[in-house]
Coordinates of C-alpha atoms and ligand atoms in Angstrom, one line a residue:
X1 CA 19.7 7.8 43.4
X2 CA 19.6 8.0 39.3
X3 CA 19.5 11.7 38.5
X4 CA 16.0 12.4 37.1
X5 CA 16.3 15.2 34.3
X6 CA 13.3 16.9 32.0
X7 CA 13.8 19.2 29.1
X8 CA 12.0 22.5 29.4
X9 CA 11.0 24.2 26.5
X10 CA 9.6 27.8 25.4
X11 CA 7.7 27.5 22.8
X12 CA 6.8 29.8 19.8
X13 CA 10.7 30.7 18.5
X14 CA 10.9 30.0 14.7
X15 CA 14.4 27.7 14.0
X16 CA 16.6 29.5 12.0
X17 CA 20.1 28.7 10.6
X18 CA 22.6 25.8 10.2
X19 CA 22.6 22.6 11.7
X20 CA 24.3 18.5 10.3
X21 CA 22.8 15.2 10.6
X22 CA 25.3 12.7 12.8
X23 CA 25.8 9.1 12.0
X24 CA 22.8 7.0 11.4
X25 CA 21.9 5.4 14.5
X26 CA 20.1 2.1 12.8
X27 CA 23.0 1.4 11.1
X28 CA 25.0 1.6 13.4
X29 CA 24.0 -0.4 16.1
X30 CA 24.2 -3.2 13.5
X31 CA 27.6 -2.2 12.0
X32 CA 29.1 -2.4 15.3
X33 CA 28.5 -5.7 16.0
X34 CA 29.1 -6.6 12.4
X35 CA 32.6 -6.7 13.0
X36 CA 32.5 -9.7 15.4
X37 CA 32.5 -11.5 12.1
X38 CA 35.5 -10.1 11.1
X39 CA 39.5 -11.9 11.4
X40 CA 41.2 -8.6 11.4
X41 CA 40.4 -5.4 13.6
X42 CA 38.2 -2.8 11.8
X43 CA 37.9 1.1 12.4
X44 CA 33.9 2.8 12.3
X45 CA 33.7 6.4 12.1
X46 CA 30.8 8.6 12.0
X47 CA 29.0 6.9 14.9
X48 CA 26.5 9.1 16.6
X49 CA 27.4 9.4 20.4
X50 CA 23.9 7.9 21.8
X51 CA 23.5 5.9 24.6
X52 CA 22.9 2.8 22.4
X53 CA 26.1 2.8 21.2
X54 CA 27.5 3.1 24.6
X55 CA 26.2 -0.2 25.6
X56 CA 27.3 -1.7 22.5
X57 CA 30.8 -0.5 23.5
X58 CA 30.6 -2.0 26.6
X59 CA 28.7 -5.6 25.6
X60 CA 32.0 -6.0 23.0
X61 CA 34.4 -4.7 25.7
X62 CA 32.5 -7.6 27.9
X63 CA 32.9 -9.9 25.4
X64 CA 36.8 -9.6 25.3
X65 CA 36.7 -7.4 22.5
X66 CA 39.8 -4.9 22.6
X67 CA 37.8 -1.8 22.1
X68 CA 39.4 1.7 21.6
X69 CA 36.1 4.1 21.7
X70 CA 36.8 8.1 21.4
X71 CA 33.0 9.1 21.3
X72 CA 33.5 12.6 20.8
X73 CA 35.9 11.8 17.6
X74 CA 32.5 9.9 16.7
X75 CA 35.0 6.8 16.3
X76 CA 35.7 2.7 17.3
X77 CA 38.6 0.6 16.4
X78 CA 37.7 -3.0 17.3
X79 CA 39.7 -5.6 17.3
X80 CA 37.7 -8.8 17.2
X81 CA 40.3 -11.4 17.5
X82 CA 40.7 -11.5 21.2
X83 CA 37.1 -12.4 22.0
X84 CA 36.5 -15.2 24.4
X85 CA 32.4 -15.7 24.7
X86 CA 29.6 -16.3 22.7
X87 CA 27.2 -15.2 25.8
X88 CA 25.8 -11.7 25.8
X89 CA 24.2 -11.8 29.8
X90 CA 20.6 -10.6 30.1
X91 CA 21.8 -7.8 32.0
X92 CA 23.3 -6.0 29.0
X93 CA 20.7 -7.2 26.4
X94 CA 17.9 -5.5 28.3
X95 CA 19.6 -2.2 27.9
X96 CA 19.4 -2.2 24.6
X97 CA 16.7 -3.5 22.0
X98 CA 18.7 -4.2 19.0
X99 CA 21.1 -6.4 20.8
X100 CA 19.4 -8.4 18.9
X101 CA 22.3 -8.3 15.9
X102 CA 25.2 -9.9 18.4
X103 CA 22.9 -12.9 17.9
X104 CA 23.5 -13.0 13.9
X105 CA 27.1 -12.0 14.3
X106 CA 28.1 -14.3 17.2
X107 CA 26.2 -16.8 15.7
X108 CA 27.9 -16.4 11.9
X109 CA 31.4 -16.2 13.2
X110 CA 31.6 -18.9 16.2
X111 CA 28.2 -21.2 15.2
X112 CA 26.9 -20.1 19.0
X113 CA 25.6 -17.3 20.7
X114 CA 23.3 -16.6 23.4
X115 CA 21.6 -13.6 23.9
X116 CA 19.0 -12.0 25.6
X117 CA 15.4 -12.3 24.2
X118 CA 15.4 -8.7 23.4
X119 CA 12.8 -6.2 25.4
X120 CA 9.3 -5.0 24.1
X121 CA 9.2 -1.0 24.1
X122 CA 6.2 1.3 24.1
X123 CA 5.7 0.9 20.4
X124 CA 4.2 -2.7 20.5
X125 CA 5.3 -6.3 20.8
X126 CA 8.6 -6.7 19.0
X127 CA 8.3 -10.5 17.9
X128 CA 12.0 -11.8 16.3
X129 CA 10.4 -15.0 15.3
X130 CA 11.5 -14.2 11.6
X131 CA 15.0 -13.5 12.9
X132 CA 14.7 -17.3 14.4
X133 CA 13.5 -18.6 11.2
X134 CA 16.6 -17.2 9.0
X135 CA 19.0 -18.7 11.8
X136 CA 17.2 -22.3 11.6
X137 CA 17.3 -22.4 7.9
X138 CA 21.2 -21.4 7.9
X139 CA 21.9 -24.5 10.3
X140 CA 21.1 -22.8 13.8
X141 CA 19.6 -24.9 16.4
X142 CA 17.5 -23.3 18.9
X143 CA 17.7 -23.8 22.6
X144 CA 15.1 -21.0 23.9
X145 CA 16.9 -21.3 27.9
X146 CA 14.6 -19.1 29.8
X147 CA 15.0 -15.7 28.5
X148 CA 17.9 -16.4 27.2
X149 CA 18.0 -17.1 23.2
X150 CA 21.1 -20.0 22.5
X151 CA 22.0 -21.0 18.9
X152 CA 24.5 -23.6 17.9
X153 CA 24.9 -25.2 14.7
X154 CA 27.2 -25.5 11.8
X155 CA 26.3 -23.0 8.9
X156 CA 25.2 -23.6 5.7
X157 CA 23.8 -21.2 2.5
X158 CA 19.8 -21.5 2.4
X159 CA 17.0 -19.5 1.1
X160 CA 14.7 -17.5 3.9
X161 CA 11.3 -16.2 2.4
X162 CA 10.4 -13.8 5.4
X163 CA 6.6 -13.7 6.0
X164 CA 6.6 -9.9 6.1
X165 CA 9.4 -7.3 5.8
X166 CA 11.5 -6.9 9.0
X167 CA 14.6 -4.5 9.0
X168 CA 15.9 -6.6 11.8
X169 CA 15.6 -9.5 10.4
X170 CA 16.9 -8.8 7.2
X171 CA 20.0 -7.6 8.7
X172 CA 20.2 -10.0 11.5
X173 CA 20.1 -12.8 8.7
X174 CA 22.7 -11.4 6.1
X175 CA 25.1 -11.3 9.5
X176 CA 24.8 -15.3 10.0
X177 CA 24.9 -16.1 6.3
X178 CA 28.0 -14.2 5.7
X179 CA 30.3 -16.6 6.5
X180 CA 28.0 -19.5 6.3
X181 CA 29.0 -22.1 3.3
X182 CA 27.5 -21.8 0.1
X183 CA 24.6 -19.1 -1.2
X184 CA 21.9 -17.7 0.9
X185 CA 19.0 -15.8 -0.5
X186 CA 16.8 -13.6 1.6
X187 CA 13.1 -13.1 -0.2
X188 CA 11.0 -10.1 1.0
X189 CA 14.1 -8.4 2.2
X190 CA 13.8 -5.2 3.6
X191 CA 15.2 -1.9 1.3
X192 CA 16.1 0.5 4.0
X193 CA 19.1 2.8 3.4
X194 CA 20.6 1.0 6.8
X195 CA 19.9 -2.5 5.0
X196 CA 22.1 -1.5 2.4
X197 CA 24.4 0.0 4.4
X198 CA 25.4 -2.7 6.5
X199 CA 25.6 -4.7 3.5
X200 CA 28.5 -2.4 1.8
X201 CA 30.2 -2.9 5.2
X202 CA 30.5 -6.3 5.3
X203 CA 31.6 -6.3 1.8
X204 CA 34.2 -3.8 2.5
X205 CA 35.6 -6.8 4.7
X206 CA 35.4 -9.4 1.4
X207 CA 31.7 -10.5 1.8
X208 CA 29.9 -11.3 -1.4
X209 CA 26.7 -10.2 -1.2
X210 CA 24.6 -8.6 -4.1
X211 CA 21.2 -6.7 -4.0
X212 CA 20.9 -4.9 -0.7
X213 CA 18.1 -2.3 -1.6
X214 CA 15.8 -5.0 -3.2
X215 CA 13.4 -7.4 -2.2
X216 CA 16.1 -10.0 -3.0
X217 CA 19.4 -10.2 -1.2
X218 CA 21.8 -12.9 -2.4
X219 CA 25.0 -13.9 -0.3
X220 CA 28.0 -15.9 -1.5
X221 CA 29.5 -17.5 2.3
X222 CA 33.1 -16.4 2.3
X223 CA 35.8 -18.4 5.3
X224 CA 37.3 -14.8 5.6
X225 CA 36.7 -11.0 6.6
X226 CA 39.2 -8.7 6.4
X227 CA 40.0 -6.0 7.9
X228 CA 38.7 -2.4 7.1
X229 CA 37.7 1.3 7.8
X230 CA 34.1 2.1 7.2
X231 CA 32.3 5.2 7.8
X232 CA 28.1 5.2 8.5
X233 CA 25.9 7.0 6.8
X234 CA 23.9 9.8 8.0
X235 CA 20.6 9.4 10.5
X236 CA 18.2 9.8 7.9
X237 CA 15.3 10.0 10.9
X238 CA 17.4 12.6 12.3
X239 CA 17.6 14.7 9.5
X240 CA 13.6 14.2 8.9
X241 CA 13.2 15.1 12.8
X242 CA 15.2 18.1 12.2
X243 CA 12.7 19.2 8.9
X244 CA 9.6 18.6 10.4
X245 CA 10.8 21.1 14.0
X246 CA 11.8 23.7 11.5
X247 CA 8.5 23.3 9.5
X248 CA 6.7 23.0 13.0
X249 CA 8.3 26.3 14.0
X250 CA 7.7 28.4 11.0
X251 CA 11.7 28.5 10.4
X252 CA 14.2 28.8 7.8
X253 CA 16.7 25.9 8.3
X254 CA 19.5 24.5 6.5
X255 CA 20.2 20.8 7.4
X256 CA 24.0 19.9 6.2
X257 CA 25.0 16.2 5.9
X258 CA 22.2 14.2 4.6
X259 CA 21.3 12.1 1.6
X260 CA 18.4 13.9 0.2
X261 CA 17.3 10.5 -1.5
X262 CA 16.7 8.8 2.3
X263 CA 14.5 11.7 2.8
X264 CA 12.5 11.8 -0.4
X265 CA 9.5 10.3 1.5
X266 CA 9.0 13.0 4.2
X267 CA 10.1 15.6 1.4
X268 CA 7.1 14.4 -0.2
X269 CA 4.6 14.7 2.6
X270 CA 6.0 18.2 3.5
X271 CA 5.5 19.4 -0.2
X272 CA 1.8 18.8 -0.2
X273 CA 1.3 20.3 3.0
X274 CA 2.7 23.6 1.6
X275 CA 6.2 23.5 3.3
X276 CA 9.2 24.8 1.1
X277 CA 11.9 22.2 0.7
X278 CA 14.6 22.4 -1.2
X279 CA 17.4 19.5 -1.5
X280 CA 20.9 19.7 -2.8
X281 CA 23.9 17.1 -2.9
X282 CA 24.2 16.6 0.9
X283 CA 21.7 19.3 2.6
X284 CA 18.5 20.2 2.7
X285 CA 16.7 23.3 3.1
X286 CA 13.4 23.6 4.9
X287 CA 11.2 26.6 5.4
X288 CA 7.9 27.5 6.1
X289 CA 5.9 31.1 6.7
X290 CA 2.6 30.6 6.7
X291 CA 0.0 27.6 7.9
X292 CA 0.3 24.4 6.6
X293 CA -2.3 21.9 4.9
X294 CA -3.8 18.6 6.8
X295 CA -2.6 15.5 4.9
X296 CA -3.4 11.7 4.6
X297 CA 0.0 10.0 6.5
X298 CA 0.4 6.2 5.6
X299 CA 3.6 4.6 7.1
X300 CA 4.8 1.8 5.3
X301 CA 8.1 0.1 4.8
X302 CA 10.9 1.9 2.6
X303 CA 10.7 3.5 0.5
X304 CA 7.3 4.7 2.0
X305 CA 7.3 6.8 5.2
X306 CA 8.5 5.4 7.6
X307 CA 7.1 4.5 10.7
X308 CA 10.1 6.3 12.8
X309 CA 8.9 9.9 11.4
X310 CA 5.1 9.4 12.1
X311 CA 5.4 10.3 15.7
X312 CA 7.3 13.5 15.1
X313 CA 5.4 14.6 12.0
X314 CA 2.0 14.0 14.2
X315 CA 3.3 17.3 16.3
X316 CA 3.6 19.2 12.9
X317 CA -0.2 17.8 12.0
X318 CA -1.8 19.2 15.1
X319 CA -1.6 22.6 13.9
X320 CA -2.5 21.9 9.8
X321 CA -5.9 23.7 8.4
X322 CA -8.1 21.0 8.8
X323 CA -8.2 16.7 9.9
X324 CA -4.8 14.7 8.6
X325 CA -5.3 10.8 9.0
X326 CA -2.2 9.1 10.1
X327 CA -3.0 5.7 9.1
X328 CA 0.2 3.1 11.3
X329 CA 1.1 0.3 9.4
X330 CA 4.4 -1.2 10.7
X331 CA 3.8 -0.9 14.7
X332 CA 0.4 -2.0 16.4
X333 CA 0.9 0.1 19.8
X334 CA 2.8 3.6 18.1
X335 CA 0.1 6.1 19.1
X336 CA 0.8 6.9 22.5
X337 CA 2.5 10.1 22.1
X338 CA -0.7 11.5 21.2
X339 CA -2.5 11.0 25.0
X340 CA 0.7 13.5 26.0
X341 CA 0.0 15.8 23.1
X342 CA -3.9 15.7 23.9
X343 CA -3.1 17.6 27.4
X344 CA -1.8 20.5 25.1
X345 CA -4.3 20.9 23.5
X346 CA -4.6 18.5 20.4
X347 CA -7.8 17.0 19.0
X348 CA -6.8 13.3 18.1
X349 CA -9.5 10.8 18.0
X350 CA -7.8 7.1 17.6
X351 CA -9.6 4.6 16.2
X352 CA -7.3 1.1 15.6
X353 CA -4.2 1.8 13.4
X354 CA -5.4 5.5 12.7
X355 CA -5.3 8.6 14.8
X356 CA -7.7 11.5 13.3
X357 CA -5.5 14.8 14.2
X358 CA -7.7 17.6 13.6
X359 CA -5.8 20.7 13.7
X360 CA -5.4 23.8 16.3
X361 CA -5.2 27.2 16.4
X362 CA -2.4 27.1 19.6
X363 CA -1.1 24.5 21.5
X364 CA -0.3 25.4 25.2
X365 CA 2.6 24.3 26.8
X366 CA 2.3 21.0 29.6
X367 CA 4.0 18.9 31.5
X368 CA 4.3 15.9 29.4
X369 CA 6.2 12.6 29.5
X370 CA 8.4 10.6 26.4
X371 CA 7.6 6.9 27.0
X372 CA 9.6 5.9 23.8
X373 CA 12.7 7.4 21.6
X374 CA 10.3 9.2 19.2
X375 CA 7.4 9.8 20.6
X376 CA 10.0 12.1 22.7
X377 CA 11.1 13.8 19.5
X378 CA 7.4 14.4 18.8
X379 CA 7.0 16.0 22.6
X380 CA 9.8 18.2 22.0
X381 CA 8.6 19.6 18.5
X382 CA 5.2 20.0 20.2
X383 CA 6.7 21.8 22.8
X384 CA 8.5 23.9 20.4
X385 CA 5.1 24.8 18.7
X386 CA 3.4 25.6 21.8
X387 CA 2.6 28.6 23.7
X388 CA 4.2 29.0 27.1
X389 CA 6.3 26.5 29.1
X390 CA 6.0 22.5 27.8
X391 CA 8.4 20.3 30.4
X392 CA 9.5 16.7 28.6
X393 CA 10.0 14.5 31.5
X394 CA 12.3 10.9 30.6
X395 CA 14.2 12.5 28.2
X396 CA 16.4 9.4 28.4
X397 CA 14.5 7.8 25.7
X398 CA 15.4 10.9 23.4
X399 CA 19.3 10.3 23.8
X400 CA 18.9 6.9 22.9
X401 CA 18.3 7.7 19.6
X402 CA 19.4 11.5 19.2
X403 CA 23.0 12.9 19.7
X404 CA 22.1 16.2 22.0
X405 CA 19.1 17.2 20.4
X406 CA 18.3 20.1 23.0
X407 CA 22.1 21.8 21.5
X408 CA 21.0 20.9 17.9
X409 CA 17.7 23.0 18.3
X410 CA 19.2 25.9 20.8
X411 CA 22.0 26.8 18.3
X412 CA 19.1 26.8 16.3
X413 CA 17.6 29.5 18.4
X414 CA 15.3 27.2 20.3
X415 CA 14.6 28.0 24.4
X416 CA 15.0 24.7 25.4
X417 CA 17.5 23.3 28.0
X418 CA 17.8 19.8 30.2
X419 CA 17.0 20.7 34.1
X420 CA 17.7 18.2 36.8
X421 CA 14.1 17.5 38.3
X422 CA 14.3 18.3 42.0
Ligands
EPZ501 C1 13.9 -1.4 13.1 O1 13.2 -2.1 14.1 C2 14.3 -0.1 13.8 N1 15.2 -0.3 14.9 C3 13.1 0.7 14.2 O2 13.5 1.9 14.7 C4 12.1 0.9 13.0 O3 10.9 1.5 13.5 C5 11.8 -0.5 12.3 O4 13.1 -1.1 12.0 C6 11.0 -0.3 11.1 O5 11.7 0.6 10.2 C7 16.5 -0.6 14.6 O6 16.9 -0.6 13.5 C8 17.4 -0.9 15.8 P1 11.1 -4.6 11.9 P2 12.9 -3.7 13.9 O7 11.7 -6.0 12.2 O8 14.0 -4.3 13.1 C9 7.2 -7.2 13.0 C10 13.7 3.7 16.2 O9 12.9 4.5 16.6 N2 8.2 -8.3 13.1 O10 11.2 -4.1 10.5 O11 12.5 -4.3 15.2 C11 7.5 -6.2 14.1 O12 6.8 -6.5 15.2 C12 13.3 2.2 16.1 O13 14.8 4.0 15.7 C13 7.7 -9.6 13.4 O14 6.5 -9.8 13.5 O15 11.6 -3.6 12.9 C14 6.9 -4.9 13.4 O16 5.5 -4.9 13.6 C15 11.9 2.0 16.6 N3 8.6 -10.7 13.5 C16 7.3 -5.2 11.9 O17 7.5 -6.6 11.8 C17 10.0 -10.5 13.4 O18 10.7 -11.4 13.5 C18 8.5 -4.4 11.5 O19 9.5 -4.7 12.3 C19 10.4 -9.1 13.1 C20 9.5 -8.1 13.0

């Protein structure tokens, strides 16, 4: 019998004080994997302790990785050179949607890798056909063996023109060209801060590869990765969760650890709804004392908002003076959240990619239920906001994504704590 937990949550207590941003999650889980490509071990520090990162640790431990993993020290040394497969069984890819980058990795440093078509989630269908496209121009061929995704092929530089602008395939691509002979260049290339992170890692092991930020990425194969020691950037959707609760609870927050630039975006949006933000070097201050103004939300890819941030910030809009329009460009399924939030009290009318979210005097506390990593961030900062008792059942999905948000918020004087569910 799985122990079934739920977050229960007080609502009504402004956040006030000091809190830090861990290790970018995004990044991460493509970092990690990264340094299958590698000939030498490498050390990763700043990894947030989430449960994604746990499978990761045990997919590379499963593929004969040595693996030495202190999560609380927020650090992995891997030593590549021992592994023995190319196979990633369905088993562990289902536990984990962006297993998706072993694929690229595998693939870039042996020529093969089989992997798990990776799962759908409760934000929409999650195609990877632009991944498959990258891996067929480098050389890949494609043997789709029920379920299972196999690639084999010798590499070789191309150039990928992705149809539209996918973080994941982006990455996934820049992994398998790498190593590959000759130049690759990606076209339409995703800009996100974890693009570009991933690319100063791998050149950190001796990859060439110039223009990570822009629309054009350009790689120069290399036949060798050394070793190195890398540290991730912060979660910039963590740090944005972490404004928007303390704007949500008419707080006074300081958020230490971030790159105010990754956030500039959100900072944006909260500015012309009348919130008081205030960035410096690494930390960000938030604060709001009064009501807030509705606003038009648009999610686009970076640098516009992203798509991560319009669940959360859709908890912050059921409460502005008057009807925002949250308008969702990147995912075609990313609204559900708002059925849970309705049976607090929220007026949201959805009509296709746009939910009207005309705003409340109160919300009143529920029973709700997180069906996906940030629509549960969005239940909790509802629940925050509301009046009485709000109970987030499957709060599973939130520590995929978030390192122990419930401590985060109660040292932040939130009344919210994990029960087990009887
Ligand atoms: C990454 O997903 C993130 N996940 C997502 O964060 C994030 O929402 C998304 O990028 C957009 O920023 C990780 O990094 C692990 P995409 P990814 O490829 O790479 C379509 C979170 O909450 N598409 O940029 O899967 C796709 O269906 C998660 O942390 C294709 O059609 O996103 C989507 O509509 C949720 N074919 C759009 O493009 C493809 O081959 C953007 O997807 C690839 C994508």
């Amino acid at each position: 019998m799985v122990d079934c937990y739920k977050l229960s949550i007080r609502g009504e207590v402004p956040l006030h004080g000091e809190t830090f941003v861990s290790g970018g999650k995004n990044t991460s889980l493509a970092v990690v994997p990264a340094v299958l490509l590698c000939d030498e071990p490498c050390t990763i520090e700043n990894l947030p302790d989430i449960e994604d990162i746990h499978v990761l640790y045990r997919i590379l431990t499963h593929l004969g990785a040595k693996v030495d993993y202190n999560n609380k020290e927020r650090r992995m040394v891997i030593d590549p050179t021992t592994v023995d497969k190319t196979a990633v069984p369905f088993a562990y890819s289902q536990q984990m949607r962006a297993s998706y980058y072993l694929m690229g990795a595998l693939f870039g440093r042996y020529g093969e890798a089989q992997v798990g078509y990776p799962g759908g989630c409760d934000i929409g269908s999650r195609p990877i056909d632009q991944h498959i496209k990258g891996f067929r121009l480098l050389g890949g061929e494609i043997l789709d063996e029920s379920g299972m995704l196999h690639i084999k092929g010798t590499l070789s530089g191309s150039i990928v023109n992705f149809d539209m602008i996918t973080v994941g395939g982006t990455i996934n691509v820049m992994l398998a060209a790498a190593r590959a002979k000759g130049n690759t260049v990606l076209m339409h290339a995703a800009k996100e801060p974890h693009v570009v992170d991933v690319a100063s890692f791998l050149n950190s092991m001796g990859a060439n590869i110039k223009g990570a930020g822009t629309d054009t990425i350009r790689i120069k194969g290399v036949p060798h990765l050394h070793g190195t020691s890398y540290t991730v950037i912060p979660d910039q959707i963590e740090a944005g969760t972490l404004m928007i609760a303390a704007a949500a609870t008419r707080g006074d927050v300081l958020i230490h650890g971030c790159i105010p630039t990754h956030m500039e975006a959100l900072t944006a949006k909260l500015l012309e709804m009348g919130v008081f933000v205030n960035s410096q070097d690494d930390r960000i201050r938030v604060r709001l004392n009064k009501g807030h103004r509705s606003i038009r939300l648009t999610t686009q890819e970076y640098p516009g908002f992203p798509t991560d941030l319009q669940q959360p910030m859709s908890a912050l809009l059921t409460r502005a003076g008057g009807t925002s329009e949250v308008i969702e460009n990147i995912f075609d399924n990313r609204f559900k959240h708002l059925d849970e939030m309705r049976r607090m009290g929220a007026q949201v009318i959805i009509s296709g990619k746009t939910a009207y979210i005309e705003g409340v005097p109160e919300l009143r506390g529920a029973p709700v239920t997180a069906t996906d990593l940030r629509g549960g961030a969005a239940l909790v900062i509802a629940g925050l906001m509301a009046k009485g008792v709000t109970e987030v059942y499957n709060p599973d999905f939130i520590d995929r994504g978030y390192e122990r948000l419930e401590d985060k918020l109660s040292r932040l004087g939130a009344d919210i704590r994990r029960e087990r569910v009887e």
